[in-house]
C-alpha cells in the first residue's frame, strides 16, 4: 500500500510508489543509491557516467574514485 513521504529533492509530499515528484518533477523523488558507499542521496548531488545509467556516485565518493 502506498504511503506519503517527502521528496528528497524538494521536500514536497510524494507517494512511495511515485516515479516522479509532482512538485519538482525529479525522476528520483526517493533519491539514488551511491554505488560506492550505498548511501541514498539526492540525484542533484550525484554523478552518473551517462544519462540513463543506474550507477550513481555522490560527489564525495566520485572525488575519491578519481585519484
PDB file of N, CA and C in Angstrom:
ATOM      1  N   UNK A   1       0.837  -1.181   0.000  1.00  0.00           N
ATOM      2  CA  UNK A   1       0.000   0.000   0.000  1.00  0.00           C
ATOM      3  C   UNK A   1       0.885   1.250   0.000  1.00  0.00           C
ATOM      4  N   UNK A   2       0.543   2.186  -0.853  1.00  0.00           N
ATOM      5  CA  UNK A   2       1.312   3.418  -0.975  1.00  0.00           C
ATOM      6  C   UNK A   2       1.097   4.323   0.231  1.00  0.00           C
ATOM      7  N   UNK A   3       2.161   5.010   0.598  1.00  0.00           N
ATOM      8  CA  UNK A   3       2.105   5.993   1.679  1.00  0.00           C
ATOM      9  C   UNK A   3       2.701   7.291   1.156  1.00  0.00           C
ATOM     10  N   UNK A   4       2.464   8.365   1.871  1.00  0.00           N
ATOM     11  CA  UNK A   4       3.060   9.636   1.502  1.00  0.00           C
ATOM     12  C   UNK A   4       4.361   9.839   2.264  1.00  0.00           C
ATOM     13  N   UNK A   5       5.340  10.332   1.572  1.00  0.00           N
ATOM     14  CA  UNK A   5       6.635  10.650   2.151  1.00  0.00           C
ATOM     15  C   UNK A   5       7.088  11.970   1.533  1.00  0.00           C
ATOM     16  N   UNK A   6       8.230  12.456   1.915  1.00  0.00           N
ATOM     17  CA  UNK A   6       8.737  13.711   1.362  1.00  0.00           C
ATOM     18  C   UNK A   6       9.744  13.428   0.255  1.00  0.00           C
ATOM     19  N   UNK A   7       9.663  14.217  -0.806  1.00  0.00           N
ATOM     20  CA  UNK A   7      10.621  14.129  -1.901  1.00  0.00           C
ATOM     21  C   UNK A   7      11.998  14.527  -1.363  1.00  0.00           C
ATOM     22  N   UNK A   8      13.005  13.765  -1.693  1.00  0.00           N
ATOM     23  CA  UNK A   8      14.359  14.045  -1.211  1.00  0.00           C
ATOM     24  C   UNK A   8      14.911  15.341  -1.824  1.00  0.00           C
ATOM     25  N   UNK A   9      14.417  15.729  -2.995  1.00  0.00           N
ATOM     26  CA  UNK A   9      14.909  16.924  -3.671  1.00  0.00           C
ATOM     27  C   UNK A   9      14.244  18.216  -3.177  1.00  0.00           C
ATOM     28  N   UNK A  10      12.901  18.230  -3.115  1.00  0.00           N
ATOM     29  CA  UNK A  10      12.197  19.490  -2.824  1.00  0.00           C
ATOM     30  C   UNK A  10      11.408  19.461  -1.520  1.00  0.00           C
ATOM     31  N   UNK A  11      11.345  18.320  -0.871  1.00  0.00           N
ATOM     32  CA  UNK A  11      10.635  18.134   0.389  1.00  0.00           C
ATOM     33  C   UNK A  11       9.111  18.179   0.232  1.00  0.00           C
ATOM     34  N   UNK A  12       8.620  18.151  -1.000  1.00  0.00           N
ATOM     35  CA  UNK A  12       7.176  18.092  -1.236  1.00  0.00           C
ATOM     36  C   UNK A  12       6.653  16.691  -0.957  1.00  0.00           C
ATOM     37  N   UNK A  13       5.371  16.573  -0.701  1.00  0.00           N
ATOM     38  CA  UNK A  13       4.757  15.275  -0.421  1.00  0.00           C
ATOM     39  C   UNK A  13       4.639  14.470  -1.708  1.00  0.00           C
ATOM     40  N   UNK A  14       5.025  13.199  -1.633  1.00  0.00           N
ATOM     41  CA  UNK A  14       5.004  12.324  -2.803  1.00  0.00           C
ATOM     42  C   UNK A  14       4.693  10.899  -2.351  1.00  0.00           C
ATOM     43  N   UNK A  15       4.001  10.154  -3.189  1.00  0.00           N
ATOM     44  CA  UNK A  15       3.666   8.766  -2.891  1.00  0.00           C
ATOM     45  C   UNK A  15       4.933   7.915  -2.910  1.00  0.00           C
ATOM     46  N   UNK A  16       4.973   6.883  -2.071  1.00  0.00           N
ATOM     47  CA  UNK A  16       6.115   5.969  -2.066  1.00  0.00           C
ATOM     48  C   UNK A  16       6.192   5.168  -3.361  1.00  0.00           C
ATOM     49  N   UNK A  17       5.108   5.150  -4.126  1.00  0.00           N
ATOM     50  CA  UNK A  17       5.091   4.431  -5.399  1.00  0.00           C
ATOM     51  C   UNK A  17       5.314   5.351  -6.599  1.00  0.00           C
ATOM     52  N   UNK A  18       5.484   6.638  -6.357  1.00  0.00           N
ATOM     53  CA  UNK A  18       5.646   7.602  -7.449  1.00  0.00           C
ATOM     54  C   UNK A  18       6.983   7.423  -8.152  1.00  0.00           C
ATOM     55  N   UNK A  19       6.955   7.565  -9.462  1.00  0.00           N
ATOM     56  CA  UNK A  19       8.182   7.510 -10.256  1.00  0.00           C
ATOM     57  C   UNK A  19       8.701   8.905 -10.573  1.00  0.00           C
ATOM     58  N   UNK A  20       7.910   9.930 -10.215  1.00  0.00           N
ATOM     59  CA  UNK A  20       8.301  11.313 -10.440  1.00  0.00           C
ATOM     60  C   UNK A  20       7.618  12.178  -9.395  1.00  0.00           C
ATOM     61  N   UNK A  21       8.311  13.195  -8.925  1.00  0.00           N
ATOM     62  CA  UNK A  21       7.722  14.130  -7.960  1.00  0.00           C
ATOM     63  C   UNK A  21       6.761  15.065  -8.686  1.00  0.00           C
ATOM     64  N   UNK A  22       5.537  15.217  -8.197  1.00  0.00           N
ATOM     65  CA  UNK A  22       4.589  16.120  -8.849  1.00  0.00           C
ATOM     66  C   UNK A  22       4.946  17.600  -8.655  1.00  0.00           C
ATOM     67  N   UNK A  23       5.846  17.904  -7.733  1.00  0.00           N
ATOM     68  CA  UNK A  23       6.211  19.293  -7.441  1.00  0.00           C
ATOM     69  C   UNK A  23       7.436  19.746  -8.232  1.00  0.00           C
ATOM     70  N   UNK A  24       8.547  19.040  -8.082  1.00  0.00           N
ATOM     71  CA  UNK A  24       9.792  19.466  -8.739  1.00  0.00           C
ATOM     72  C   UNK A  24      10.094  18.677 -10.015  1.00  0.00           C
ATOM     73  N   UNK A  25       9.296  17.645 -10.279  1.00  0.00           N
ATOM     74  CA  UNK A  25       9.391  16.819 -11.491  1.00  0.00           C
ATOM     75  C   UNK A  25      10.632  15.941 -11.557  1.00  0.00           C
ATOM     76  N   UNK A  26      11.378  15.789 -10.452  1.00  0.00           N
ATOM     77  CA  UNK A  26      12.518  14.888 -10.480  1.00  0.00           C
ATOM     78  C   UNK A  26      12.039  13.464 -10.714  1.00  0.00           C
ATOM     79  N   UNK A  27      12.839  12.703 -11.431  1.00  0.00           N
ATOM     80  CA  UNK A  27      12.513  11.293 -11.667  1.00  0.00           C
ATOM     81  C   UNK A  27      13.006  10.417 -10.517  1.00  0.00           C
ATOM     82  N   UNK A  28      13.622  11.046  -9.521  1.00  0.00           N
ATOM     83  CA  UNK A  28      14.174  10.306  -8.383  1.00  0.00           C
ATOM     84  C   UNK A  28      13.704  10.912  -7.066  1.00  0.00           C
ATOM     85  N   UNK A  29      12.391  10.907  -6.792  1.00  0.00           N
ATOM     86  CA  UNK A  29      11.894  11.551  -5.570  1.00  0.00           C
ATOM     87  C   UNK A  29      12.325  10.839  -4.287  1.00  0.00           C
ATOM     88  N   UNK A  30      12.801   9.598  -4.418  1.00  0.00           N
ATOM     89  CA  UNK A  30      13.230   8.836  -3.251  1.00  0.00           C
ATOM     90  C   UNK A  30      14.751   8.736  -3.179  1.00  0.00           C
ATOM     91  N   UNK A  31      15.430   9.466  -4.055  1.00  0.00           N
ATOM     92  CA  UNK A  31      16.883   9.505  -4.065  1.00  0.00           C
ATOM     93  C   UNK A  31      17.488   8.409  -4.916  1.00  0.00           C
ATOM     94  N   UNK A  32      18.794   8.422  -4.990  1.00  0.00           N
ATOM     95  CA  UNK A  32      19.552   7.398  -5.705  1.00  0.00           C
ATOM     96  C   UNK A  32      20.578   6.819  -4.735  1.00  0.00           C
ATOM     97  N   UNK A  33      20.974   5.600  -4.970  1.00  0.00           N
ATOM     98  CA  UNK A  33      21.924   4.944  -4.067  1.00  0.00           C
ATOM     99  C   UNK A  33      23.321   5.024  -4.657  1.00  0.00           C
ATOM    100  N   UNK A  34      24.251   5.532  -3.871  1.00  0.00           N
ATOM    101  CA  UNK A  34      25.648   5.628  -4.290  1.00  0.00           C
ATOM    102  C   UNK A  34      26.205   4.212  -4.481  1.00  0.00           C
ATOM    103  N   UNK A  35      26.840   3.977  -5.630  1.00  0.00           N
ATOM    104  CA  UNK A  35      27.386   2.658  -5.945  1.00  0.00           C
ATOM    105  C   UNK A  35      28.605   2.304  -5.092  1.00  0.00           C
ATOM    106  N   UNK A  36      29.211   3.296  -4.455  1.00  0.00           N
ATOM    107  CA  UNK A  36      30.404   3.036  -3.636  1.00  0.00           C
ATOM    108  C   UNK A  36      30.035   2.809  -2.172  1.00  0.00           C
ATOM    109  N   UNK A  37      29.338   3.770  -1.567  1.00  0.00           N
ATOM    110  CA  UNK A  37      29.068   3.682  -0.125  1.00  0.00           C
ATOM    111  C   UNK A  37      27.638   3.234   0.190  1.00  0.00           C
ATOM    112  N   UNK A  38      26.788   3.093  -0.811  1.00  0.00           N
ATOM    113  CA  UNK A  38      25.386   2.669  -0.715  1.00  0.00           C
ATOM    114  C   UNK A  38      24.481   3.664   0.012  1.00  0.00           C
ATOM    115  N   UNK A  39      24.951   4.854   0.293  1.00  0.00           N
ATOM    116  CA  UNK A  39      24.123   5.882   0.931  1.00  0.00           C
ATOM    117  C   UNK A  39      23.107   6.400  -0.088  1.00  0.00           C
ATOM    118  N   UNK A  40      21.878   6.635   0.344  1.00  0.00           N
ATOM    119  CA  UNK A  40      20.856   7.225  -0.511  1.00  0.00           C
ATOM    120  C   UNK A  40      21.006   8.737  -0.451  1.00  0.00           C
ATOM    121  N   UNK A  41      21.188   9.347  -1.629  1.00  0.00           N
ATOM    122  CA  UNK A  41      21.441  10.782  -1.713  1.00  0.00           C
ATOM    123  C   UNK A  41      20.562  11.405  -2.793  1.00  0.00           C
ATOM    124  N   UNK A  42      20.507  12.728  -2.812  1.00  0.00           N
ATOM    125  CA  UNK A  42      19.780  13.442  -3.854  1.00  0.00           C
ATOM    126  C   UNK A  42      20.428  13.175  -5.203  1.00  0.00           C
ATOM    127  N   UNK A  43      19.607  13.034  -6.215  1.00  0.00           N
ATOM    128  CA  UNK A  43      20.140  12.861  -7.567  1.00  0.00           C
ATOM    129  C   UNK A  43      20.913  14.110  -7.974  1.00  0.00           C
ATOM    130  N   UNK A  44      20.448  15.274  -7.555  1.00  0.00           N
ATOM    131  CA  UNK A  44      21.125  16.520  -7.911  1.00  0.00           C
ATOM    132  C   UNK A  44      22.496  16.649  -7.239  1.00  0.00           C
ATOM    133  N   UNK A  45      22.755  15.861  -6.209  1.00  0.00           N
ATOM    134  CA  UNK A  45      24.057  15.852  -5.535  1.00  0.00           C
ATOM    135  C   UNK A  45      24.899  14.652  -5.959  1.00  0.00           C
ATOM    136  N   UNK A  46      24.517  14.025  -7.063  1.00  0.00           N
ATOM    137  CA  UNK A  46      25.171  12.797  -7.512  1.00  0.00           C
ATOM    138  C   UNK A  46      25.720  12.956  -8.916  1.00  0.00           C
ATOM    139  N   UNK A  47      26.528  11.992  -9.301  1.00  0.00           N
ATOM    140  CA  UNK A  47      27.130  11.969 -10.620  1.00  0.00           C
ATOM    141  C   UNK A  47      26.879  10.611 -11.237  1.00  0.00           C
ATOM    142  N   UNK A  48      26.593  10.594 -12.526  1.00  0.00           N
ATOM    143  CA  UNK A  48      26.381   9.352 -13.257  1.00  0.00           C
ATOM    144  C   UNK A  48      27.274   9.372 -14.484  1.00  0.00           C
ATOM    145  N   UNK A  49      27.761   8.207 -14.881  1.00  0.00           N
ATOM    146  CA  UNK A  49      28.657   8.132 -16.034  1.00  0.00           C
ATOM    147  C   UNK A  49      27.995   8.622 -17.316  1.00  0.00           C
ATOM    148  N   UNK A  50      26.720   8.326 -17.447  1.00  0.00           N
ATOM    149  CA  UNK A  50      25.997   8.748 -18.645  1.00  0.00           C
ATOM    150  C   UNK A  50      24.505   8.804 -18.345  1.00  0.00           C
ATOM    151  N   UNK A  51      23.772   9.505 -19.166  1.00  0.00           N
ATOM    152  CA  UNK A  51      22.323   9.620 -18.982  1.00  0.00           C
ATOM    153  C   UNK A  51      21.684   8.235 -19.061  1.00  0.00           C
ATOM    154  N   UNK A  52      20.755   7.982 -18.181  1.00  0.00           N
ATOM    155  CA  UNK A  52      20.062   6.701 -18.166  1.00  0.00           C
ATOM    156  C   UNK A  52      20.791   5.609 -17.405  1.00  0.00           C
ATOM    157  N   UNK A  53      21.965   5.921 -16.896  1.00  0.00           N
ATOM    158  CA  UNK A  53      22.744   4.938 -16.143  1.00  0.00           C
ATOM    159  C   UNK A  53      22.099   4.669 -14.792  1.00  0.00           C
ATOM    160  N   UNK A  54      22.242   3.463 -14.299  1.00  0.00           N
ATOM    161  CA  UNK A  54      21.733   3.134 -12.968  1.00  0.00           C
ATOM    162  C   UNK A  54      22.848   3.194 -11.930  1.00  0.00           C
ATOM    163  N   UNK A  55      24.052   3.514 -12.356  1.00  0.00           N
ATOM    164  CA  UNK A  55      25.187   3.627 -11.440  1.00  0.00           C
ATOM    165  C   UNK A  55      25.387   5.085 -11.069  1.00  0.00           C
ATOM    166  N   UNK A  56      25.178   5.402  -9.794  1.00  0.00           N
ATOM    167  CA  UNK A  56      25.306   6.766  -9.286  1.00  0.00           C
ATOM    168  C   UNK A  56      26.398   6.829  -8.228  1.00  0.00           C
ATOM    169  N   UNK A  57      27.098   7.933  -8.185  1.00  0.00           N
ATOM    170  CA  UNK A  57      28.095   8.196  -7.144  1.00  0.00           C
ATOM    171  C   UNK A  57      27.813   9.586  -6.603  1.00  0.00           C
ATOM    172  N   UNK A  58      27.774   9.721  -5.267  1.00  0.00           N
ATOM    173  CA  UNK A  58      27.645  11.093  -4.793  1.00  0.00           C
ATOM    174  C   UNK A  58      29.027  11.728  -4.852  1.00  0.00           C
ATOM    175  N   UNK A  59      29.075  13.052  -4.860  1.00  0.00           N
ATOM    176  CA  UNK A  59      30.294  13.775  -5.184  1.00  0.00           C
ATOM    177  C   UNK A  59      31.505  13.366  -4.343  1.00  0.00           C
ATOM    178  N   UNK A  60      31.292  13.097  -3.067  1.00  0.00           N
ATOM    179  CA  UNK A  60      32.397  12.712  -2.192  1.00  0.00           C
ATOM    180  C   UNK A  60      33.042  11.407  -2.671  1.00  0.00           C
ATOM    181  N   UNK A  61      32.235  10.408  -2.992  1.00  0.00           N
ATOM    182  CA  UNK A  61      32.769   9.125  -3.460  1.00  0.00           C
ATOM    183  C   UNK A  61      33.342   9.259  -4.859  1.00  0.00           C
ATOM    184  N   UNK A  62      32.750  10.078  -5.702  1.00  0.00           N
ATOM    185  CA  UNK A  62      33.272  10.310  -7.043  1.00  0.00           C
ATOM    186  C   UNK A  62      34.670  10.916  -6.967  1.00  0.00           C
ATOM    187  N   UNK A  63      34.867  11.874  -6.094  1.00  0.00           N
ATOM    188  CA  UNK A  63      36.181  12.504  -5.927  1.00  0.00           C
ATOM    189  C   UNK A  63      37.217  11.472  -5.465  1.00  0.00           C
ATOM    190  N   UNK A  64      36.814  10.542  -4.598  1.00  0.00           N
ATOM    191  CA  UNK A  64      37.731   9.502  -4.119  1.00  0.00           C
ATOM    192  C   UNK A  64      38.124   8.544  -5.233  1.00  0.00           C
ATOM    193  N   UNK A  65      37.214   8.251  -6.171  1.00  0.00           N
ATOM    194  CA  UNK A  65      37.494   7.299  -7.234  1.00  0.00           C
ATOM    195  C   UNK A  65      38.335   7.901  -8.349  1.00  0.00           C
ATOM    196  N   UNK A  66      38.412   9.239  -8.422  1.00  0.00           N
ATOM    197  CA  UNK A  66      39.202   9.902  -9.472  1.00  0.00           C
ATOM    198  C   UNK A  66      40.703   9.849  -9.192  1.00  0.00           C
ATOM    199  N   UNK A  67      41.100   9.581  -7.965  1.00  0.00           N
ATOM    200  CA  UNK A  67      42.510   9.651  -7.591  1.00  0.00           C
ATOM    201  C   UNK A  67      43.313   8.534  -8.174  1.00  0.00           C
TER     202      UNK A  67
END
